[in-house]
């Protein structure tokens, strides 16, 4: 009589996000650095008069930001606003180091002009929310320390106006900007010697269990059931990877107006600029978010970009539409 023992089946892929992140059935995660499938590897322009360097803002977690400052600016020329920028990627992918994000930050720093702090944060699913929010608060804590320090970073000491700090982000970075703004306005996040003067949200990544009209999923291409870039199926997948396990898209991280989300009526918001591309599948949700804030008495400027889709500034930071976006942000940042 013979006996045999069966070995457990090898782990299989549960979620495959653009071929970049794979979540396996045993909970392990594989991650690739190849972003060619979503066109984030364009050449960076080299003729912008902007200097940049990488700085550690959280040594314990090894988290960095990239600081950009227009060359030969400061001192007698007057100090510049500070734009704290959080990149997009559905909380799951990307980094400030990717050429497209780098090019966009160069353009913002040089053409606003402003000191730009483009920050990385922990990514899901290895680090599910609220990890990214915690890291964003750490960026603000670092900035608060710089504003109060006699020996601040020399670039900030020379060029940064800490009375004019703006938080900005695209896609999930816009979501982070929202949550930081709420934290500052409710008193949970203190900037002390610095002041939050405005919030810039570029096609912010929000969600909800009830679909908005623009979010209707298109039929998948014949023979291809995988999510494509910038489609609602991809955004749904990223929420599954980023939210706490078992949470729905009505979780407060995803839906600012969900059943368990804290009310925003009494939260003090600075002026808010929201960019809403016409062809973005999240367009209706972004417009609804802006309308609700405005109904609460917040100062909101909603700018539509006709013929553009989600992430257009990131996908082509040197395009004509991206140039107009930079001009819109410049007017907002330098208003008053």
Tab-separated table of C-alpha atoms in Angstrom, residues 30-219:
chain	number	residue	atom	x	y	z
A	30	UNK	CA	5.473	41.562	-6.570
A	31	UNK	CA	6.358	44.976	-7.968
A	32	UNK	CA	8.025	45.995	-11.234
A	33	UNK	CA	9.808	49.242	-12.041
A	34	UNK	CA	8.751	49.098	-15.706
A	35	UNK	CA	6.200	51.839	-16.346
A	36	UNK	CA	6.365	51.720	-20.146
A	37	UNK	CA	2.760	50.494	-20.348
A	38	UNK	CA	1.450	53.847	-19.123
A	39	UNK	CA	3.865	56.236	-20.895
A	40	UNK	CA	5.546	57.707	-17.828
A	41	UNK	CA	9.074	57.537	-19.219
A	42	UNK	CA	9.274	60.574	-21.520
A	43	UNK	CA	12.431	62.581	-21.952
A	44	UNK	CA	12.818	65.402	-19.452
A	45	UNK	CA	13.451	68.912	-20.797
A	46	UNK	CA	16.853	70.186	-19.787
A	47	UNK	CA	16.545	73.882	-20.575
A	48	UNK	CA	14.494	74.954	-17.549
A	49	UNK	CA	16.390	77.198	-15.103
A	50	UNK	CA	15.480	75.089	-12.084
A	51	UNK	CA	17.743	73.348	-9.606
A	52	UNK	CA	16.637	70.239	-7.758
A	53	UNK	CA	17.803	67.802	-5.119
A	54	UNK	CA	16.428	64.905	-3.069
A	55	UNK	CA	15.829	65.309	0.661
A	56	UNK	CA	14.839	62.773	3.323
A	57	UNK	CA	11.740	63.914	5.204
A	58	UNK	CA	11.179	60.740	7.255
A	59	UNK	CA	14.431	58.983	8.100
A	60	UNK	CA	12.681	56.204	10.012
A	61	UNK	CA	10.827	55.063	6.904
A	62	UNK	CA	13.426	56.212	4.398
A	63	UNK	CA	10.949	58.520	2.668
A	64	UNK	CA	12.157	61.308	0.423
A	65	UNK	CA	10.927	64.315	-1.443
A	66	UNK	CA	12.435	66.150	-4.381
A	67	UNK	CA	12.945	69.868	-3.861
A	68	UNK	CA	12.826	72.191	-6.866
A	69	UNK	CA	13.783	75.874	-6.779
A	70	UNK	CA	14.182	78.335	-9.641
A	71	UNK	CA	17.862	79.076	-10.074
A	72	UNK	CA	19.134	82.458	-8.903
A	73	UNK	CA	15.853	83.402	-7.238
A	74	UNK	CA	15.364	84.678	-3.715
A	75	UNK	CA	16.870	87.369	-1.579
A	76	UNK	CA	16.144	90.765	-3.094
A	77	UNK	CA	13.892	89.234	-5.744
A	78	UNK	CA	11.417	88.199	-3.068
A	79	UNK	CA	10.568	84.789	-1.743
A	80	UNK	CA	8.382	82.289	-3.537
A	81	UNK	CA	5.281	80.297	-2.622
A	82	UNK	CA	5.812	76.681	-1.628
A	83	UNK	CA	3.898	74.032	-3.572
A	84	UNK	CA	3.802	70.666	-1.773
A	85	UNK	CA	3.020	68.147	-4.501
A	86	UNK	CA	1.827	64.536	-4.226
A	87	UNK	CA	1.984	62.370	-7.351
A	88	UNK	CA	-0.843	60.226	-8.648
A	89	UNK	CA	-0.953	56.489	-9.213
A	90	UNK	CA	-4.026	55.218	-7.385
A	91	UNK	CA	-2.008	54.918	-4.150
A	92	UNK	CA	-0.424	51.844	-5.752
A	93	UNK	CA	2.196	52.943	-8.269
A	94	UNK	CA	4.594	55.731	-9.307
A	95	UNK	CA	7.182	57.990	-7.719
A	96	UNK	CA	8.441	61.539	-8.040
A	97	UNK	CA	11.471	60.010	-9.772
A	98	UNK	CA	9.530	58.964	-12.879
A	99	UNK	CA	10.521	61.270	-15.767
A	100	UNK	CA	7.013	62.607	-16.389
A	101	UNK	CA	6.447	63.621	-12.763
A	102	UNK	CA	9.936	65.114	-12.679
A	103	UNK	CA	9.277	67.109	-15.859
A	104	UNK	CA	5.960	68.385	-14.516
A	105	UNK	CA	7.543	69.519	-11.261
A	106	UNK	CA	10.336	71.265	-13.172
A	107	UNK	CA	7.743	73.116	-15.201
A	108	UNK	CA	5.697	74.140	-12.170
A	109	UNK	CA	8.776	75.359	-10.298
A	110	UNK	CA	10.114	77.309	-13.256
A	111	UNK	CA	6.905	78.798	-14.636
A	112	UNK	CA	4.815	79.562	-11.552
A	113	UNK	CA	7.500	80.254	-10.172
A	114	UNK	CA	7.525	78.415	-6.850
A	115	UNK	CA	9.526	76.163	-4.607
A	116	UNK	CA	8.081	72.712	-5.333
A	117	UNK	CA	8.363	69.823	-2.885
A	118	UNK	CA	7.379	66.625	-4.709
A	119	UNK	CA	6.980	63.867	-2.142
A	120	UNK	CA	6.944	60.092	-2.280
A	121	UNK	CA	4.865	58.051	0.171
A	122	UNK	CA	4.322	54.391	0.984
A	123	UNK	CA	2.380	52.495	-1.659
A	124	UNK	CA	-0.392	49.931	-1.484
A	125	UNK	CA	-1.082	47.075	-1.275
A	126	UNK	CA	2.050	46.603	0.836
A	127	UNK	CA	0.965	49.682	2.805
A	128	UNK	CA	-2.776	50.218	2.606
A	129	UNK	CA	-4.458	53.473	3.544
A	130	UNK	CA	-4.116	55.408	5.768
A	131	UNK	CA	-0.347	54.895	5.261
A	132	UNK	CA	-0.128	57.481	2.449
A	133	UNK	CA	-2.011	60.033	4.565
A	134	UNK	CA	0.316	59.422	7.506
A	135	UNK	CA	3.299	60.045	5.254
A	136	UNK	CA	1.718	63.227	3.883
A	137	UNK	CA	1.287	64.487	7.448
A	138	UNK	CA	4.975	63.685	7.992
A	139	UNK	CA	5.813	65.910	5.009
A	140	UNK	CA	3.895	68.748	6.635
A	141	UNK	CA	5.640	68.068	9.959
A	142	UNK	CA	8.998	68.256	8.212
A	143	UNK	CA	7.956	71.511	6.532
A	144	UNK	CA	6.755	72.918	9.849
A	145	UNK	CA	10.168	72.143	11.318
A	146	UNK	CA	11.890	73.839	8.394
A	147	UNK	CA	9.765	76.967	8.805
A	148	UNK	CA	10.616	77.186	12.496
A	149	UNK	CA	14.293	76.251	12.264
A	150	UNK	CA	17.041	78.828	12.323
A	151	UNK	CA	19.120	76.397	10.255
A	152	UNK	CA	16.517	75.471	7.664
A	153	UNK	CA	17.567	73.925	4.398
A	154	UNK	CA	19.497	76.690	2.607
A	155	UNK	CA	17.297	76.524	-0.490
A	156	UNK	CA	14.181	77.019	1.623
A	157	UNK	CA	15.815	79.711	3.718
A	158	UNK	CA	16.733	81.612	0.573
A	159	UNK	CA	13.590	81.175	-1.502
A	160	UNK	CA	10.571	79.848	0.434
A	161	UNK	CA	7.739	82.018	1.695
A	162	UNK	CA	6.276	79.822	4.424
A	163	UNK	CA	3.266	82.137	4.671
A	164	UNK	CA	2.238	80.924	1.202
A	165	UNK	CA	2.142	77.129	1.331
A	166	UNK	CA	-0.081	75.343	-1.172
A	167	UNK	CA	-0.858	71.643	-1.141
A	168	UNK	CA	-1.271	70.114	-4.583
A	169	UNK	CA	-1.643	66.704	-6.151
A	170	UNK	CA	-2.901	64.859	-9.185
A	171	UNK	CA	-5.339	61.951	-9.045
A	172	UNK	CA	-4.739	60.162	-5.716
A	173	UNK	CA	-2.351	63.015	-4.920
A	174	UNK	CA	-5.386	65.294	-5.188
A	175	UNK	CA	-7.155	62.964	-2.771
A	176	UNK	CA	-4.202	63.352	-0.395
A	177	UNK	CA	-4.393	67.133	-0.825
A	178	UNK	CA	-8.062	67.018	0.193
A	179	UNK	CA	-7.361	65.017	3.340
A	180	UNK	CA	-4.447	67.257	4.335
A	181	UNK	CA	-6.606	70.342	3.824
A	182	UNK	CA	-9.345	68.841	5.995
A	183	UNK	CA	-6.759	67.964	8.655
A	184	UNK	CA	-5.409	71.514	8.708
A	185	UNK	CA	-8.864	73.076	8.648
A	186	UNK	CA	-10.128	70.929	11.509
A	187	UNK	CA	-7.057	71.604	13.648
A	188	UNK	CA	-5.739	68.031	13.541
A	189	UNK	CA	-2.647	69.088	11.571
A	190	UNK	CA	-0.651	72.121	12.661
A	191	UNK	CA	1.719	74.085	10.445
A	192	UNK	CA	2.655	76.645	13.136
A	193	UNK	CA	5.228	78.939	11.501
A	194	UNK	CA	3.910	78.032	8.057
A	195	UNK	CA	0.430	78.756	6.678
A	196	UNK	CA	-1.703	76.765	4.252
A	197	UNK	CA	-2.852	79.337	1.700
A	198	UNK	CA	-4.578	77.109	-0.811
A	199	UNK	CA	-5.309	73.647	-2.144
A	200	UNK	CA	-4.874	72.576	-5.776
A	201	UNK	CA	-6.529	69.313	-6.796
A	202	UNK	CA	-5.859	67.998	-10.290
A	203	UNK	CA	-8.555	65.443	-11.273
A	204	UNK	CA	-8.746	64.167	-7.664
A	205	UNK	CA	-9.235	60.434	-7.231
A	206	UNK	CA	-12.440	59.914	-5.281
A	207	UNK	CA	-14.898	57.061	-5.368
A	208	UNK	CA	-18.244	55.808	-4.157
A	209	UNK	CA	-20.402	52.718	-4.366
A	210	UNK	CA	-23.077	54.651	-6.263
A	211	UNK	CA	-21.829	55.362	-9.759
A	212	UNK	CA	-21.784	58.806	-11.312
A	213	UNK	CA	-22.892	58.977	-14.965
A	214	UNK	CA	-19.347	59.448	-16.285
A	215	UNK	CA	-18.218	56.355	-14.375
A	216	UNK	CA	-20.291	53.835	-16.315
A	217	UNK	CA	-17.859	51.019	-17.161
A	218	UNK	CA	-17.304	50.604	-20.897
A	219	UNK	CA	-17.505	47.106	-22.354
